CSV table of C-alpha atoms and ligand atoms in Angstrom, one decimal:
chain,number,residue,atom,x,y,z
A,1,MET,CA,3.3,-23.1,6.5
A,2,LYS,CA,2.6,-23.0,10.2
A,3,ARG,CA,1.6,-19.3,10.4
A,4,PRO,CA,0.2,-16.7,8.0
A,5,LEU,CA,2.2,-14.0,6.3
A,6,PHE,CA,1.0,-10.5,5.8
A,7,ILE,CA,2.9,-8.5,3.2
A,8,VAL,CA,2.2,-4.9,2.2
A,9,PHE,CA,3.4,-2.8,-0.7
A,10,GLU,CA,3.7,0.9,-0.3
A,11,GLY,CA,5.0,3.7,-2.5
A,12,ILE,CA,3.9,6.9,-4.2
A,13,ASP,CA,1.6,6.9,-7.2
A,14,GLY,CA,3.6,5.6,-10.2
A,15,SER,CA,6.4,4.1,-8.1
A,16,GLY,CA,5.7,0.6,-9.6
A,17,LYS,CA,4.3,-1.0,-6.4
A,18,SER,CA,1.2,-2.5,-8.1
A,19,THR,CA,3.4,-4.0,-10.8
A,20,GLN,CA,5.5,-5.6,-8.1
A,21,CYS,CA,2.5,-6.6,-6.0
A,22,ASP,CA,1.1,-8.5,-9.0
A,23,LEU,CA,4.4,-10.2,-9.7
A,24,LEU,CA,4.8,-11.4,-6.1
A,25,PHE,CA,1.2,-12.7,-6.0
A,26,ARG,CA,1.9,-14.7,-9.2
A,27,HIS,CA,5.2,-15.9,-7.8
A,28,ALA,CA,3.5,-17.1,-4.6
A,29,VAL,CA,0.7,-18.9,-6.6
A,30,SER,CA,3.3,-20.5,-8.8
A,31,LEU,CA,5.0,-22.0,-5.7
A,32,GLY,CA,1.6,-23.5,-4.7
A,33,LEU,CA,1.3,-21.1,-1.7
A,34,PRO,CA,-2.2,-20.1,-0.6
A,35,ALA,CA,-2.0,-16.4,-1.5
A,36,VAL,CA,-4.6,-13.7,-1.4
A,37,ARG,CA,-4.2,-10.4,-3.2
A,38,LEU,CA,-5.9,-7.4,-1.5
A,39,VAL,CA,-5.9,-3.7,-2.2
A,40,GLU,CA,-6.9,-0.5,-0.3
A,41,PRO,CA,-9.0,1.5,-0.8
A,42,THR,CA,-11.2,-1.6,-1.4
A,43,ASP,CA,-14.0,-2.1,-3.8
A,44,GLY,CA,-16.5,-2.0,-0.9
A,45,ARG,CA,-18.9,0.8,-0.1
A,46,TRP,CA,-16.4,3.0,1.7
A,47,GLY,CA,-13.6,2.3,-0.7
A,48,ARG,CA,-15.8,3.4,-3.6
A,49,LYS,CA,-16.6,6.6,-1.8
A,50,ILE,CA,-12.9,7.2,-1.3
A,51,ARG,CA,-12.1,6.6,-5.0
A,52,ALA,CA,-14.9,9.1,-5.9
A,53,MET,CA,-13.5,11.6,-3.4
A,54,LEU,CA,-10.0,11.3,-4.8
A,55,ARG,CA,-11.2,12.1,-8.3
A,56,GLU,CA,-12.8,15.4,-7.2
A,57,LYS,CA,-11.0,18.7,-7.8
A,58,GLU,CA,-11.9,20.0,-4.3
A,59,MET,CA,-11.0,17.2,-1.9
A,60,ALA,CA,-12.5,16.8,1.5
A,61,PRO,CA,-10.4,17.8,4.5
A,62,ALA,CA,-7.7,15.3,5.5
A,63,GLU,CA,-9.6,14.4,8.7
A,64,GLU,CA,-12.7,13.5,6.6
A,65,GLN,CA,-10.5,11.4,4.2
A,66,MET,CA,-9.1,9.6,7.2
A,67,ARG,CA,-12.5,8.8,8.6
A,68,LEU,CA,-13.5,7.1,5.4
A,69,PHE,CA,-10.2,5.2,5.2
A,70,ILE,CA,-10.7,3.9,8.7
A,71,LEU,CA,-14.3,2.7,7.9
A,72,ASP,CA,-13.0,1.0,4.7
A,73,ARG,CA,-10.1,-0.7,6.6
A,74,ARG,CA,-12.4,-1.8,9.4
A,75,GLU,CA,-14.6,-3.6,6.8
A,76,ASP,CA,-11.6,-4.9,5.0
A,77,ALA,CA,-10.1,-6.3,8.2
A,78,GLU,CA,-13.4,-8.0,9.2
A,79,GLN,CA,-14.3,-9.4,5.8
A,80,HIS,CA,-10.9,-10.2,4.2
A,81,ILE,CA,-7.7,-9.7,6.3
A,82,ILE,CA,-8.6,-11.4,9.5
A,83,PRO,CA,-10.4,-14.4,7.8
A,84,ALA,CA,-7.4,-14.9,5.5
A,85,LEU,CA,-4.9,-14.8,8.4
A,86,LYS,CA,-7.1,-17.3,10.4
A,87,LYS,CA,-6.8,-19.7,7.4
A,88,ASN,CA,-2.9,-19.3,7.4
A,89,ARG,CA,-3.0,-17.6,4.0
A,90,ILE,CA,-0.4,-15.2,2.6
A,91,ILE,CA,-1.8,-11.8,2.2
A,92,ILE,CA,-0.2,-9.7,-0.5
A,93,MET,CA,-1.6,-6.2,-0.2
A,94,ASP,CA,-1.4,-3.0,-2.3
A,95,ARG,CA,-1.4,-0.2,0.2
A,96,TYR,CA,-2.3,-0.2,3.9
A,97,TYR,CA,-2.4,2.3,6.7
A,98,PHE,CA,1.2,3.6,6.0
A,99,SER,CA,-0.3,5.2,2.9
A,100,ASN,CA,-2.6,7.2,5.2
A,101,ALA,CA,0.3,8.3,7.3
A,102,ALA,CA,2.1,9.4,4.2
A,103,TYR,CA,-0.8,11.0,2.2
A,104,GLN,CA,-3.1,12.4,4.8
A,105,GLY,CA,0.2,13.4,6.6
A,106,ALA,CA,1.2,15.4,3.5
A,107,ALA,CA,-2.3,17.0,3.6
A,108,GLY,CA,-1.7,18.4,7.0
A,109,MET,CA,-2.2,15.7,9.6
A,110,SER,CA,0.5,14.2,11.8
A,111,PRO,CA,1.9,10.9,10.3
A,112,GLU,CA,2.7,9.6,13.8
A,113,GLY,CA,-0.9,10.5,14.9
A,114,ILE,CA,-2.3,8.6,12.0
A,115,ILE,CA,-0.2,5.5,12.9
A,116,ALA,CA,-1.4,5.7,16.5
A,117,GLU,CA,-5.1,6.0,15.4
A,118,ASN,CA,-4.7,2.8,13.3
A,119,ARG,CA,-3.0,1.0,16.1
A,120,LYS,CA,-5.8,1.9,18.4
A,121,MET,CA,-8.2,0.1,16.0
A,122,ASN,CA,-6.2,-3.2,16.5
A,123,PHE,CA,-6.0,-3.8,12.7
A,124,PRO,CA,-3.7,-6.7,11.9
A,125,GLU,CA,-0.1,-5.7,11.6
A,126,PRO,CA,2.0,-6.8,8.5
A,127,ASP,CA,5.1,-8.8,8.8
A,128,ARG,CA,6.9,-7.0,5.9
A,129,VAL,CA,6.4,-3.7,4.1
A,130,TYR,CA,8.0,-3.4,0.7
A,131,PHE,CA,8.4,0.3,0.1
A,132,VAL,CA,9.2,0.9,-3.6
A,133,ASP,CA,11.0,4.2,-3.5
A,134,LEU,CA,11.1,6.5,-6.6
A,135,PRO,CA,11.6,10.2,-6.9
A,136,PRO,CA,8.3,12.0,-7.7
A,137,ASP,CA,9.5,13.3,-11.1
A,138,ARG,CA,10.3,9.8,-12.3
A,139,ALA,CA,7.0,8.5,-10.9
A,140,MET,CA,5.1,11.3,-12.6
A,141,GLU,CA,6.7,10.5,-15.9
A,142,ARG,CA,5.5,6.9,-15.6
A,143,VAL,CA,2.0,7.9,-14.6
A,144,THR,CA,1.6,10.6,-17.3
A,145,ALA,CA,2.7,7.9,-19.9
A,146,ARG,CA,-0.4,6.0,-18.9
A,147,SER,CA,-3.1,6.3,-21.6
A,148,ASP,CA,-6.1,6.8,-19.3
A,149,GLY,CA,-5.5,10.6,-18.9
A,150,ASP,CA,-7.4,10.5,-15.6
A,151,ARG,CA,-4.8,12.2,-13.4
A,152,GLU,CA,-6.1,12.3,-9.8
A,153,VAL,CA,-5.6,15.3,-7.7
A,154,PHE,CA,-3.1,13.3,-5.6
A,155,GLU,CA,-0.7,12.9,-8.5
A,156,LYS,CA,1.1,16.2,-8.1
A,157,GLU,CA,4.8,16.3,-7.9
A,158,HIS,CA,5.4,18.6,-4.9
A,159,PHE,CA,2.7,16.8,-2.9
A,160,LEU,CA,4.3,13.5,-3.8
A,161,GLN,CA,7.6,14.7,-2.5
A,162,LYS,CA,6.1,15.2,1.0
A,163,VAL,CA,4.4,11.8,0.7
A,164,ARG,CA,7.7,10.2,-0.1
A,165,GLU,CA,9.4,11.9,2.9
A,166,ASN,CA,6.6,10.8,5.2
A,167,PHE,CA,7.0,7.2,4.1
A,168,LEU,CA,10.7,7.3,4.8
A,169,SER,CA,10.1,9.0,8.2
A,170,ILE,CA,7.7,6.3,9.4
A,171,ALA,CA,9.7,3.3,8.1
A,172,ASP,CA,10.2,0.8,10.9
A,173,GLU,CA,12.1,-2.5,11.1
A,174,ARG,CA,9.5,-4.2,9.0
A,175,PHE,CA,10.2,-1.9,6.0
A,176,LEU,CA,12.4,-2.9,3.2
A,177,VAL,CA,13.2,0.2,1.2
A,178,ILE,CA,13.7,-0.7,-2.4
A,179,ASP,CA,15.3,1.4,-5.1
A,180,GLY,CA,12.4,1.9,-7.6
A,181,THR,CA,14.7,3.3,-10.4
A,182,GLY,CA,15.8,-0.2,-11.5
A,183,SER,CA,14.0,-2.4,-14.1
A,184,VAL,CA,10.9,-4.3,-13.2
A,185,ASP,CA,13.0,-7.5,-13.1
A,186,GLN,CA,15.8,-6.0,-10.9
A,187,ILE,CA,13.3,-4.8,-8.4
A,188,PHE,CA,11.4,-8.0,-8.3
A,189,ASP,CA,14.5,-10.1,-7.7
A,190,GLU,CA,15.2,-8.1,-4.5
A,191,ILE,CA,11.6,-8.6,-3.4
A,192,LYS,CA,11.5,-12.3,-4.3
A,193,ASN,CA,14.8,-13.0,-2.4
A,194,ASP,CA,13.4,-11.5,0.7
A,195,PHE,CA,10.0,-13.1,0.3
A,196,ASP,CA,11.4,-16.6,-0.2
A,197,LYS,CA,13.3,-16.2,3.1
A,198,LEU,CA,10.2,-15.1,4.9
A,199,VAL,CA,8.3,-18.1,3.6
A,200,ILE,CA,10.9,-20.5,4.8
A,201,SER,CA,10.8,-19.0,8.3
A,202,CYS,CA,7.0,-19.4,8.5
B,1,ADP,P1,1.8,2.3,-8.7
B,1,ADP,O1,1.0,1.2,-8.4
B,1,ADP,O2,2.9,2.6,-7.8
B,1,ADP,O3,1.0,3.6,-9.0
B,1,ADP,P2,2.4,0.9,-11.2
B,1,ADP,O4,2.9,-0.4,-10.8
B,1,ADP,O5,0.9,1.0,-11.7
B,1,ADP,O6,2.6,2.0,-10.1
B,1,ADP,O7,3.4,1.5,-12.3
B,1,ADP,C1,3.2,2.7,-12.9
B,1,ADP,C2,3.6,2.7,-14.4
B,1,ADP,O8,5.0,2.5,-14.5
B,1,ADP,C3,3.0,1.5,-15.2
B,1,ADP,O9,2.7,2.0,-16.5
B,1,ADP,C4,4.1,0.4,-15.1
B,1,ADP,O10,4.0,-0.4,-16.3
B,1,ADP,C5,5.3,1.3,-15.2
B,1,ADP,N1,6.4,0.7,-14.4
B,1,ADP,C6,6.3,-0.1,-13.2
B,1,ADP,N2,7.5,-0.5,-12.8
B,1,ADP,C7,8.4,0.1,-13.7
B,1,ADP,C8,9.9,0.0,-13.7
B,1,ADP,N3,10.6,-0.6,-12.8
B,1,ADP,N4,10.5,0.7,-14.7
B,1,ADP,C9,9.7,1.4,-15.7
B,1,ADP,N5,8.4,1.4,-15.7
B,1,ADP,C10,7.7,0.8,-14.7
């Protein structure tokens, strides 16, 4: 590979994006490609603060949430994303700033304004965004079937509907919108086909 590849997975909670992100990471490793798997919010100091905030009943205002996400992303970019890109690695990442546009957008901020704020920070831009699209009622069914019982405030159907609409409204030419209603294997086939082509072009 002559240049790095930056892949992002997006979707509402329960859409199946983490499952697909793991599969793609394993696929890349099995091909002998130098892949790195990242996730936002991170496990760093700001990311931990964000996770704690998301578990609270009374969440901080969207602007305060955004401030923490930007701090977390700045650290992530400096410590993980930029170094990996400099080494020509393939980054396979679970959530990026599009999630802010969709979620904090659903909490009252402007999705386009959030995109502009992130662009101003000069964070690295992904080559491809796999948006796993699933109606919120289906996603909620999957999440409620999880055994942890720890439903975060975010996981509410009407809210997720707004989040889904925001994702679709900000989708640009880098987005591949994938029907998330299929089986894990069907969805992964579509992602793998696209990914393999991207790798060849690198
Ligand atoms: P997300 O990261 O979008 O919140 P996950 O990948 O964690 O979603 O998947 C949520 C739940 O749905 C998990 O229990 C997972 O095993 C299950 N799941 C994922 N993809 C599918 C699919 N295509 N069909 C049925 N269940 C799925």
